[in-house]
Structure formats: C-alpha cells, structure tokens
Short mmCIF file of C-alpha atoms and ligand atoms in Angstrom, two decimals:
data_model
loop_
_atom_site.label_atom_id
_atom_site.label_comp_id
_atom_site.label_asym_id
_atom_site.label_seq_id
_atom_site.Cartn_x
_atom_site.Cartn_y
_atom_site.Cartn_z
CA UNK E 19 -11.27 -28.68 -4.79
CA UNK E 20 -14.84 -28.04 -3.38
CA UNK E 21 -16.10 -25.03 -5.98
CA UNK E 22 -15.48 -24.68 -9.71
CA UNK E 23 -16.93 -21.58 -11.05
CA UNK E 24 -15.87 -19.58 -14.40
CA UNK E 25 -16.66 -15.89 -14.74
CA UNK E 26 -15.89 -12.71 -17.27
CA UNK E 27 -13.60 -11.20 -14.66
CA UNK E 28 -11.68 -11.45 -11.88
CA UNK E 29 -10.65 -8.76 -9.79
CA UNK E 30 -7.93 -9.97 -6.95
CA UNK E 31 -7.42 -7.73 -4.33
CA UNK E 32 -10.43 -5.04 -2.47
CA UNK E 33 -8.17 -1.69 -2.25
CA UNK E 34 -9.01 1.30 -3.97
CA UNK E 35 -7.48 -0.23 -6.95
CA UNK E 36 -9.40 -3.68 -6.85
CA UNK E 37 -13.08 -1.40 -5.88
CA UNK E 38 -12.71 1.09 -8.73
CA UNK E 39 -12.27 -1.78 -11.45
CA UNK E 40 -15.19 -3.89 -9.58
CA UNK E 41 -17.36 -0.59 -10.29
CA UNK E 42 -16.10 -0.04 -13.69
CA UNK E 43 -16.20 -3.83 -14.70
CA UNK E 44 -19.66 -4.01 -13.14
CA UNK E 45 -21.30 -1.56 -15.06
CA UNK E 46 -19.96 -2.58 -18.41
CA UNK E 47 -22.02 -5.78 -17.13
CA UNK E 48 -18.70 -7.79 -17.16
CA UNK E 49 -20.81 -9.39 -13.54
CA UNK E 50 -16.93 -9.29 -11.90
CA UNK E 51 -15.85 -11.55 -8.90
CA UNK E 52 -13.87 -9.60 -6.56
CA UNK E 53 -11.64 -12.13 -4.08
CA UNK E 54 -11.00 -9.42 -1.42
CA UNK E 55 -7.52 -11.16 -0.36
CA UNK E 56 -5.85 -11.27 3.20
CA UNK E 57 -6.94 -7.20 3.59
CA UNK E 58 -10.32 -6.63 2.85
CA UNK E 59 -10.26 -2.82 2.25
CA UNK E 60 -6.68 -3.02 1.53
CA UNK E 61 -3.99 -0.61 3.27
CA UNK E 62 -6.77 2.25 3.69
CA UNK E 63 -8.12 0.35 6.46
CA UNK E 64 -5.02 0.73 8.45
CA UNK E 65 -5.40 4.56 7.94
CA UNK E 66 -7.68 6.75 10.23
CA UNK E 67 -8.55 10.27 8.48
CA UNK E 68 -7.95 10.26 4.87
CA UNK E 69 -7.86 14.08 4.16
CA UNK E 70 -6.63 13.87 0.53
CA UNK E 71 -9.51 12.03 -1.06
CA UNK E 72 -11.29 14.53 -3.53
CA UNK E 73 -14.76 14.56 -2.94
CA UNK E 74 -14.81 14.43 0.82
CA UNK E 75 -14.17 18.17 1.80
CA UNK E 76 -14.27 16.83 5.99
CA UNK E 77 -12.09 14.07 5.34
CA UNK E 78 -12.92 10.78 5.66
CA UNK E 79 -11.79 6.99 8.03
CA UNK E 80 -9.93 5.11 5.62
CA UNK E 81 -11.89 1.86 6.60
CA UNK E 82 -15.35 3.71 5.98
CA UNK E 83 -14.28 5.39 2.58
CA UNK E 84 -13.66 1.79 1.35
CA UNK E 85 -17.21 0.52 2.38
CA UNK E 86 -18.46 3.32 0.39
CA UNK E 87 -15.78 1.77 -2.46
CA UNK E 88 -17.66 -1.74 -1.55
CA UNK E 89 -20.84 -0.57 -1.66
CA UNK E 90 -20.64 1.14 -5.22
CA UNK E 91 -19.22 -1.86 -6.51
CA UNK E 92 -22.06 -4.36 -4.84
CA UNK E 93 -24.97 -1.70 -6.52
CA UNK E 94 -24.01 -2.84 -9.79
CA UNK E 95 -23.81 -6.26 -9.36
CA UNK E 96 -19.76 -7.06 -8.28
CA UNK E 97 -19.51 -9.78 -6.11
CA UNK E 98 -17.44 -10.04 -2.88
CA UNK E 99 -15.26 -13.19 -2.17
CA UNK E 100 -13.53 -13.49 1.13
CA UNK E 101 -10.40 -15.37 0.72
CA UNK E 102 -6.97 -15.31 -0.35
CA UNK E 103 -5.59 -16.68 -3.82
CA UNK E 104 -3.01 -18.96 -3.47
CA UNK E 105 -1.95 -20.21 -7.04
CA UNK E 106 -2.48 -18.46 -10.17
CA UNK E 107 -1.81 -20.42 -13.22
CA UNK E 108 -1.78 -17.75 -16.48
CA UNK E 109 -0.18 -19.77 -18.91
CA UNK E 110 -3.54 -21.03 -21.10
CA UNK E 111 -6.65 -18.99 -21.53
CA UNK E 112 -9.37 -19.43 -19.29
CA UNK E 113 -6.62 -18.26 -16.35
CA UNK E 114 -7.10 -20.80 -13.19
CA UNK E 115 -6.94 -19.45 -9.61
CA UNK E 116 -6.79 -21.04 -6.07
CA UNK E 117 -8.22 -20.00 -3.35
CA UNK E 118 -8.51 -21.97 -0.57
CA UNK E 119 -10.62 -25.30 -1.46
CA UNK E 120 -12.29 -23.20 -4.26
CA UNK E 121 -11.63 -22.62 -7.51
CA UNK E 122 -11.82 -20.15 -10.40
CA UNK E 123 -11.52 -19.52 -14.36
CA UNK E 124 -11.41 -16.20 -15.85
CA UNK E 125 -11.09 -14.74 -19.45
CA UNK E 126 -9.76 -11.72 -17.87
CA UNK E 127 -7.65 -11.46 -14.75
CA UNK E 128 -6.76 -7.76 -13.22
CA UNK E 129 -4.09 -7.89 -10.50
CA UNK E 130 -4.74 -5.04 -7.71
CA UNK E 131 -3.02 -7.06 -5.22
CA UNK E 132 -1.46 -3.71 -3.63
CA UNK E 133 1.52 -3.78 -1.95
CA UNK E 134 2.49 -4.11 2.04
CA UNK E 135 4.27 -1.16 4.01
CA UNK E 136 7.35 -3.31 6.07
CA UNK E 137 6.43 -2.93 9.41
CA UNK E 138 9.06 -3.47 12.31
CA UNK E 139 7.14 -6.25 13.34
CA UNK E 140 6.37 -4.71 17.06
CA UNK E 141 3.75 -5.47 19.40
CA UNK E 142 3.42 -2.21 20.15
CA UNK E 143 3.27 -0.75 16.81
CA UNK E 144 0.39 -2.90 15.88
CA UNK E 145 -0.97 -1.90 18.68
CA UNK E 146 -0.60 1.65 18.14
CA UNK E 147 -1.17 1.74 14.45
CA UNK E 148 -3.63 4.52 13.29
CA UNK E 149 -2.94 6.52 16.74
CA UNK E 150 0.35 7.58 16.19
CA UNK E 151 2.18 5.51 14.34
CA UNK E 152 1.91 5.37 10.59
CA UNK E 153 3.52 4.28 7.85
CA UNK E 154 2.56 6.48 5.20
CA UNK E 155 3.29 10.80 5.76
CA UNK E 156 1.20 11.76 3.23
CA UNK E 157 -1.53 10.47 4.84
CA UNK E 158 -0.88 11.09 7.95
CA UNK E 159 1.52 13.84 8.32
CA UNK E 160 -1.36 16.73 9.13
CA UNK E 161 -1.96 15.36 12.48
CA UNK E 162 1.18 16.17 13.23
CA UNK E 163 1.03 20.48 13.45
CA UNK E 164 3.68 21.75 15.87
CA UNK E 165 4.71 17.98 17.15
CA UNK E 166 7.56 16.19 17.00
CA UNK E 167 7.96 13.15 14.88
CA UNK E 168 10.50 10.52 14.23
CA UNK E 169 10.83 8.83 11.36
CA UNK E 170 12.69 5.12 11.26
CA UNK E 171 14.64 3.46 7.90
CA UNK E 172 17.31 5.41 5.61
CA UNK E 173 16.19 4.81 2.55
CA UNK E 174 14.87 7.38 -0.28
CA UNK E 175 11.28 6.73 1.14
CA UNK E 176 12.42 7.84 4.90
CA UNK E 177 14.19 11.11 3.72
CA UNK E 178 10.94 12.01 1.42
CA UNK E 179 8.80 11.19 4.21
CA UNK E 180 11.18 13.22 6.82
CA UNK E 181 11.27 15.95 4.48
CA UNK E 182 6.99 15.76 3.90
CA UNK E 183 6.52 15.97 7.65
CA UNK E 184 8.81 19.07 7.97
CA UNK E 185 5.67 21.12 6.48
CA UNK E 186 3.87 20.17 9.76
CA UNK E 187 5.91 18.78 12.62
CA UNK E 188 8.41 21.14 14.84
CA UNK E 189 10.96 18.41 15.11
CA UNK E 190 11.46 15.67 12.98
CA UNK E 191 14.39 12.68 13.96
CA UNK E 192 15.44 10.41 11.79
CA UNK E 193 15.93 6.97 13.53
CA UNK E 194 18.48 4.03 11.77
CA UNK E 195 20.13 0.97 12.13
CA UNK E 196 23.17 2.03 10.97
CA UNK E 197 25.80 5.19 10.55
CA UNK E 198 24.78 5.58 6.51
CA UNK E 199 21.68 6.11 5.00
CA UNK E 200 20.97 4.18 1.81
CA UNK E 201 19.22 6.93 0.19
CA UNK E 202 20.62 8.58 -2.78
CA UNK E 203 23.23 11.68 -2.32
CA UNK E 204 20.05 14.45 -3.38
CA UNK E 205 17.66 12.95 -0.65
CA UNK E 206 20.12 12.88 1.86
CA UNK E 207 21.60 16.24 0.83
CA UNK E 208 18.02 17.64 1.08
CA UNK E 209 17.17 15.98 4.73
CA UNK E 210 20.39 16.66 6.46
CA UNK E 211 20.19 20.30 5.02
CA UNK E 212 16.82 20.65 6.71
CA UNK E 213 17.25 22.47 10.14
CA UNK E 214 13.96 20.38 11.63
CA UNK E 215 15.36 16.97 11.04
CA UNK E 216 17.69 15.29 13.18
CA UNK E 217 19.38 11.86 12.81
CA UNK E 218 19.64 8.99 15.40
CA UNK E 219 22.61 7.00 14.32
CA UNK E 220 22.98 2.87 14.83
CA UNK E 221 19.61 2.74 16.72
CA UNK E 222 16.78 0.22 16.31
CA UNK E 223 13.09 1.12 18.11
CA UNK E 224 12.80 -1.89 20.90
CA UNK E 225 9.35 -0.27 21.97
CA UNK E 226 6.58 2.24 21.27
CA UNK E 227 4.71 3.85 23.95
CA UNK E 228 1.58 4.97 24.62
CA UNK E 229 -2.18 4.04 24.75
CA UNK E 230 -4.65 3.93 22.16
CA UNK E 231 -7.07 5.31 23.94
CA UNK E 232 -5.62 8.06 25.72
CA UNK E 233 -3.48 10.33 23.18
CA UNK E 234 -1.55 7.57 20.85
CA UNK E 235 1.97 7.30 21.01
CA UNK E 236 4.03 8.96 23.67
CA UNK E 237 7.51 8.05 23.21
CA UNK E 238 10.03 5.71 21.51
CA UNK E 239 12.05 3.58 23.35
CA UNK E 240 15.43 3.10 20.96
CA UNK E 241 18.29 0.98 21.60
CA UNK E 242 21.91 1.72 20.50
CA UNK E 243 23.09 -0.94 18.63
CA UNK E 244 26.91 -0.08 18.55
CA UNK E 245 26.51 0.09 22.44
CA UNK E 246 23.61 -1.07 23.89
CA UNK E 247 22.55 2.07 25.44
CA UNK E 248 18.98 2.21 25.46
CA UNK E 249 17.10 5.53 25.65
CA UNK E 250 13.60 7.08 25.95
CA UNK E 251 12.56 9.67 23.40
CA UNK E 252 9.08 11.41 23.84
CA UNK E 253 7.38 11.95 20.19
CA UNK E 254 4.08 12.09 19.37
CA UNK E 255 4.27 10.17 16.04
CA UNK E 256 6.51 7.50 14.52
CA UNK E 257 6.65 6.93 11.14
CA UNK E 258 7.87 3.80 9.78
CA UNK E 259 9.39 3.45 6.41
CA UNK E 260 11.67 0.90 5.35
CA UNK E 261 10.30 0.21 2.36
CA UNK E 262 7.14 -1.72 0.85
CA UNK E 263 7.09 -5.27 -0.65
CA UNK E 264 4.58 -5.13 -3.63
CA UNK E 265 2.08 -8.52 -3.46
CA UNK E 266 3.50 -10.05 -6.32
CA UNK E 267 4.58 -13.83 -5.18
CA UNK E 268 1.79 -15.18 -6.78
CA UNK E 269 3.30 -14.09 -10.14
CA UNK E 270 6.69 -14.83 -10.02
CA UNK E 271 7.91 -16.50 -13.13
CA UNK E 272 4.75 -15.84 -14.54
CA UNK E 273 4.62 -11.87 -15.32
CA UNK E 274 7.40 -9.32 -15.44
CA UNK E 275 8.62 -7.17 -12.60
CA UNK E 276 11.29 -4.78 -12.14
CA UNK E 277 13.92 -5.47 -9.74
CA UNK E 278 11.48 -4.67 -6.88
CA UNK E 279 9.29 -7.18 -7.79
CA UNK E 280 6.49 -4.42 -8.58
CA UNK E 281 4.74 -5.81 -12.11
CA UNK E 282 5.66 -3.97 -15.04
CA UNK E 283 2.52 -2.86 -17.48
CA UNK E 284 2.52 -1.01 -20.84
CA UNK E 285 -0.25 0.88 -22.81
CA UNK E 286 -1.96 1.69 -19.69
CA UNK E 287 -2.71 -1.38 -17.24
CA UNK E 288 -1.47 -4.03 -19.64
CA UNK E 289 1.02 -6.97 -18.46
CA UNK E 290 2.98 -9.59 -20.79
CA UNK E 291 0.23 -11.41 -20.82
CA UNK E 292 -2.92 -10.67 -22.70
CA UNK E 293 -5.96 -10.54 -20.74
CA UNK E 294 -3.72 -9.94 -17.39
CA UNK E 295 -4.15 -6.09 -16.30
CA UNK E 296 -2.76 -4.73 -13.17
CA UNK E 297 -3.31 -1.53 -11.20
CA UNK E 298 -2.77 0.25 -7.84
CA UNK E 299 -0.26 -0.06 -5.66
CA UNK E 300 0.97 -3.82 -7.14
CA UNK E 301 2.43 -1.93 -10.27
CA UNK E 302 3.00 1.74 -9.00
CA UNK E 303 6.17 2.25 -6.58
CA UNK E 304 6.11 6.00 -7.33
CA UNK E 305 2.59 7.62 -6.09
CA UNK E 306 0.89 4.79 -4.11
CA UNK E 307 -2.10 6.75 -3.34
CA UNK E 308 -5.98 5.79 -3.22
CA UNK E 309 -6.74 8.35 -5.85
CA UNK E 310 -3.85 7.19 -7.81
CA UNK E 311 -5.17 3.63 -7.55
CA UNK E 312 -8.45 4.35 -7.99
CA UNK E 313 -7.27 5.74 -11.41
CA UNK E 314 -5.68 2.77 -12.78
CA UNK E 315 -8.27 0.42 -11.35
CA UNK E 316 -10.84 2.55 -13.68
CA UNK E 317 -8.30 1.84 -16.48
CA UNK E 318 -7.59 -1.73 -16.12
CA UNK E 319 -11.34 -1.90 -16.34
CA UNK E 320 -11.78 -0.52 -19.79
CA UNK E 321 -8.52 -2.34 -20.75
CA UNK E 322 -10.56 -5.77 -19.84
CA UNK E 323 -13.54 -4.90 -21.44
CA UNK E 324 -11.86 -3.79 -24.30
CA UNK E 325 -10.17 -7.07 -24.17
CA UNK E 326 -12.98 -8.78 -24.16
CA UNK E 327 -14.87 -7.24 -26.76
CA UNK E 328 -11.90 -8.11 -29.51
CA UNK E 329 -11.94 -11.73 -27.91
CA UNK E 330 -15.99 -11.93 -29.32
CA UNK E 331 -14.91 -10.02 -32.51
P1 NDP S 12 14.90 0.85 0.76
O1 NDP S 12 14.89 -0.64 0.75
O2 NDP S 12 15.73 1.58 -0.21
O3 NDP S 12 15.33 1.35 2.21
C1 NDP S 12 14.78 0.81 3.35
C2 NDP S 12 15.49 1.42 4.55
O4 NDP S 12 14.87 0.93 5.73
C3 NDP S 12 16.97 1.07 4.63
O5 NDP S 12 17.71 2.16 5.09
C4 NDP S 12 17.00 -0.08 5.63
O6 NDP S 12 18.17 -0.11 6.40
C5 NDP S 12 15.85 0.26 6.53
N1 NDP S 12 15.24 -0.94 7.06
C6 NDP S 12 14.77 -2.02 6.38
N2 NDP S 12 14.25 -2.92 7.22
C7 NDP S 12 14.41 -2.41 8.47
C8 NDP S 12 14.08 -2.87 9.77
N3 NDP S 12 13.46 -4.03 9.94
N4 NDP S 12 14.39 -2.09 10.83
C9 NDP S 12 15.00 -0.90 10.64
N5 NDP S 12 15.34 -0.40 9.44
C10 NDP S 12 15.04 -1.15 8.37
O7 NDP S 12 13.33 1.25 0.66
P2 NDP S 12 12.69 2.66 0.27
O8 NDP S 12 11.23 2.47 0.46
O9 NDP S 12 13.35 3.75 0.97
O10 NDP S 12 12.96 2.79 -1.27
C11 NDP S 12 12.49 1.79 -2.19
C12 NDP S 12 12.82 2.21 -3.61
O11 NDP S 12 12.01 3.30 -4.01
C13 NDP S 12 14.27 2.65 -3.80
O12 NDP S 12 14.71 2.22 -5.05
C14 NDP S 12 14.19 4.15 -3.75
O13 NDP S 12 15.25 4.76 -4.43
C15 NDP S 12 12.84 4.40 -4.41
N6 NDP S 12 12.27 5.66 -3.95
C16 NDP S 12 12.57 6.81 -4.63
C17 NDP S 12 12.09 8.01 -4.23
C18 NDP S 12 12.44 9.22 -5.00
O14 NDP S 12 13.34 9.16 -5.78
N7 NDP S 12 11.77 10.32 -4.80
C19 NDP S 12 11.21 8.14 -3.06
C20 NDP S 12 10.96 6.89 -2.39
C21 NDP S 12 11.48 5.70 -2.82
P3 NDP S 12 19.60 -0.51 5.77
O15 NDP S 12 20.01 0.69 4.99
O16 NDP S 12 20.44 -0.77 6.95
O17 NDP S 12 19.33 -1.71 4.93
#
C-alpha cells in the first residue's frame, strides 16, 4: 500500500447522492473525503437535459449540474479522490478501504455507490447514448413530443417506462426477447390496454442507427429470435430498461440487502452497521432520481454527524 490516511468521513461514490452528503458533511466541518468511484458525476453524466431538477427553471446538462454539485462541495472544504474502492472491510471501527495502492480509515463510512442501468452492451448504443437512446424516461421522455419510441426489456420497469412515454411520444413499441413479459399482471394489463404501445415479440436489438451529430437515433435494427428474420424499424428514441444492478459487491456479506442486492437502511440512512449510512440510488429501487438522492445524501449527512457527536459523548 503506497498511502495511509484516516479521516472523519468518507463519502464513496460522486452522484447526487455522494455531492449532497460531501456538502452537508463539509459544512458541519466533518473535512469529508469523497472517492468519486468508476463515474465521476455518477449516472447524471450520461444524461443530457435534466428538466426535473428544482431550481433550474431552463433545465440543465446532467454532466454540468453535477460540477455545480462538485463545486459546492469543494467551497466548503470536501475533497475529491479519483479512484475506485476495491475492498471495504467494516467489521472493526476505524472502517478500512482500498483503493487502488492507497488506503483509508474512517469513523464514518456513507455508501452512495448508486446503482448501474443494464445496458445491452452495444456499440452503437454507447455510441448513441444521450442522443436518442436513454435509459431512464423520466428523464428523458420530453424530447420525445409527437415521436415514436421503442422501449426494450419486459419487466415492471419497461411497462412503467412505456406507459411514462405515452404522455409524449405518438407511438410507443415495446421490444423483447421473448413471447411473455415478466412484469406483474397490473403493469402489463395497463401497457397492453394502452392504444399507443405496441409489442415486438421474441426480438433482440442487433443495432442502433443513427449519428450523433446529425439528429440521434434513426432506427432500430431488431432480429427475430424464433426466426431469424431481421428487420429495420425507424424510431427516434430507444429506451433501454432491463433492469439496474445496484453497486453493492463491495458489501456483500458485510451489510444487508434485499433480494436485489439494493442495501437495506432503517431510521433514515442507517445500515446494520453503526457508523455505515447509505443513500441514493445504492439503497432506493423505487424513485432513483437526483432530487431523490440528493435528499438522502443530505440525510446520511446529519445521520454521520450525529453519529459522531455520540461517539465524543
Ligand atoms: P426485471 O429484472 O424484472 O426485468 C428485466 C427485463 O429486461 C426482463 O423482461 C428481461 O427479459 C429483460 N432483459 C434483461 N436483460 C436483457 C438483455 N440483455 N436483453 C434484452 N432484454 C433483457 O427488471 P425491472 O427493472 O423491470 O424490475 C426490477 C424490480 O423492480 C422488479 O422487482 C420490479 O417488480 C420492480 N419494479 C416495480 C415497479 C412498480 O411496481 N411500479 C416499477 C419498476 C420496477 P426476460 O424476461 O426474458 O428475463
């Protein structure tokens, strides 16, 4: 190990979540060390306009409304570590992290590791992401006045997202792998009763089309999986949900999740452990939005310093 250091707090994870308890911790002069993990920014910096953010009547880029996070944080004194933790050890007080070559102690931890939208794993939807494709409606669905859409997975989350995107799209197809959806009987019920949305049985997207810098997505190239057929379907947006995976390896036998693996808190942002808080997206499966985040990262905050104060008492 290169670098020992020990601090008050440690925030893992730079989303809303992670920011809002950097700028809480920091002004209760807690002096927090944020390690910004793989996604500095976290998943608003794979947004474009963020509409839905109070305070920002014109809307707002996702990656720029986290600088501003950043920034607030840094005025008060957080502190910004690039890097990725790797090992968490929470079973003796000071907790011990890993990340990298370094090292770290903490007398509180809070977990805003977020969570990860699945992706399809396609060249061309990285390519594409932010300009078209998308993998969260409520974000994104507004663009989408008067187009048509499809949405890919059959899950609860791709009905509720189908459904969302009703309010704006014309046309809204629903695009899965197989001839059942796995969403319960009300969100099916409630999508297939919908006159805008359409289903596309036993397909899989091979390809999205279109340029970045010309318009965004143009089509969907799906394949047939009973057959092979492959066919081209012009749509402006694609929406990809089949499911998140909350960033919880780290804590695996360590803190308790539910069957998702999304950690499981009590009396606000509190985990099994004392001194452990989580908030954002790593412990919410539900809402999963930056305001929502934001809110519990403010909370875990006070919980820490809270915390803290009955440690010195
Ligand atoms: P799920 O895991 O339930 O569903 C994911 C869907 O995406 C499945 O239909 C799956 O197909 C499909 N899928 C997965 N990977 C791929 C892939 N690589 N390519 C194509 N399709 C793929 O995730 P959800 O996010 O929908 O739901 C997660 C949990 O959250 C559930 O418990 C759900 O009930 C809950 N939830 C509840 C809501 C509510 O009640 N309002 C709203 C949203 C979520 P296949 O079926 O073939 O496996």
């Amino acid at each position: 190990m290169e670098k020992k250091s020990h601090h008050k707090v440690i925030i893992l994870g730079s989303g809303a979540a992670g920011l809002t308890a950097a700028i809480y911790a920091a002004r209760a002069n807690l002096e927090p060390v944020v390690i910004e993990g793989s996604q500095p920014g976290g998943q608003l910096t794979i947004t474009t306009d963020v509409e839905n953010y109070p305070g920002f009547p014109k809307g707002i880029m996702g990656p720029e409304l986290m600088e501003e996070f950043k920034k607030q944080a840094e005025r008060f004194g957080a502190k910004m570590v690039f890097g990725d933790v790797t090992a968490v050890d929470l079973k003796k007080r000071p907790f011990e992290l890993t990340a990298g070559k370094d090292g770290y102690t903490c007398d509180a931890l809070i977990i805003a590791s977020g969570a990860t939208a699945k992706l399809l794993g396609l060249e061309s939807e990285k390519k594409l992401m932010g300009y078209g494709v998308s993998a969260c409606a409520t974000c994104d669905g507004f663009f989408f006045k008067d187009k048509e859409v499809v949405v890919v997975g059959g899950g609860d989350t791709a009905m509720e997202e189908a459904n969302f995107l009703t309010k704006y799209a014309n046309k809204v197809a629903v695009v899965h792998r197989r001839d059942e959806l796995r969403a319960s009987k009300i969100m099916q019920d409630r999508a297939k009763k919908n006159s805008k949305i359409s289903f596309i049985w036993d397909s899989a997207v091979e390809e999205i089309t279109g340029d970045p810098k010309n318009g965004g997505v143009t089509g969907v190239k799906l394949k047939n999986l009973k057959t092979g057929a492959v066919i081209r379907h012009a749509v402006d947006g694609v929406f990809i949900a089949i499911g998140h995976e909350p960033n919880t390896k780290l804590f695996v036998g360590q803190l308790d999740m539910d069957e998702l693996g999304y950690l499981i808190t009590h009396n606000g942002t509190a985990t099994k452990v004392p001194g452990v808080f989580a908030c954002g997206d790593v412990q919410d499966r539900i809402y999963r939005q930056a305001v929502t985040a934001a809110g519990t990262g403010c909370m875990a905050a006070m919980d820490a310093e809270r915390f803290l104060e009955s440690q010195e008492d």
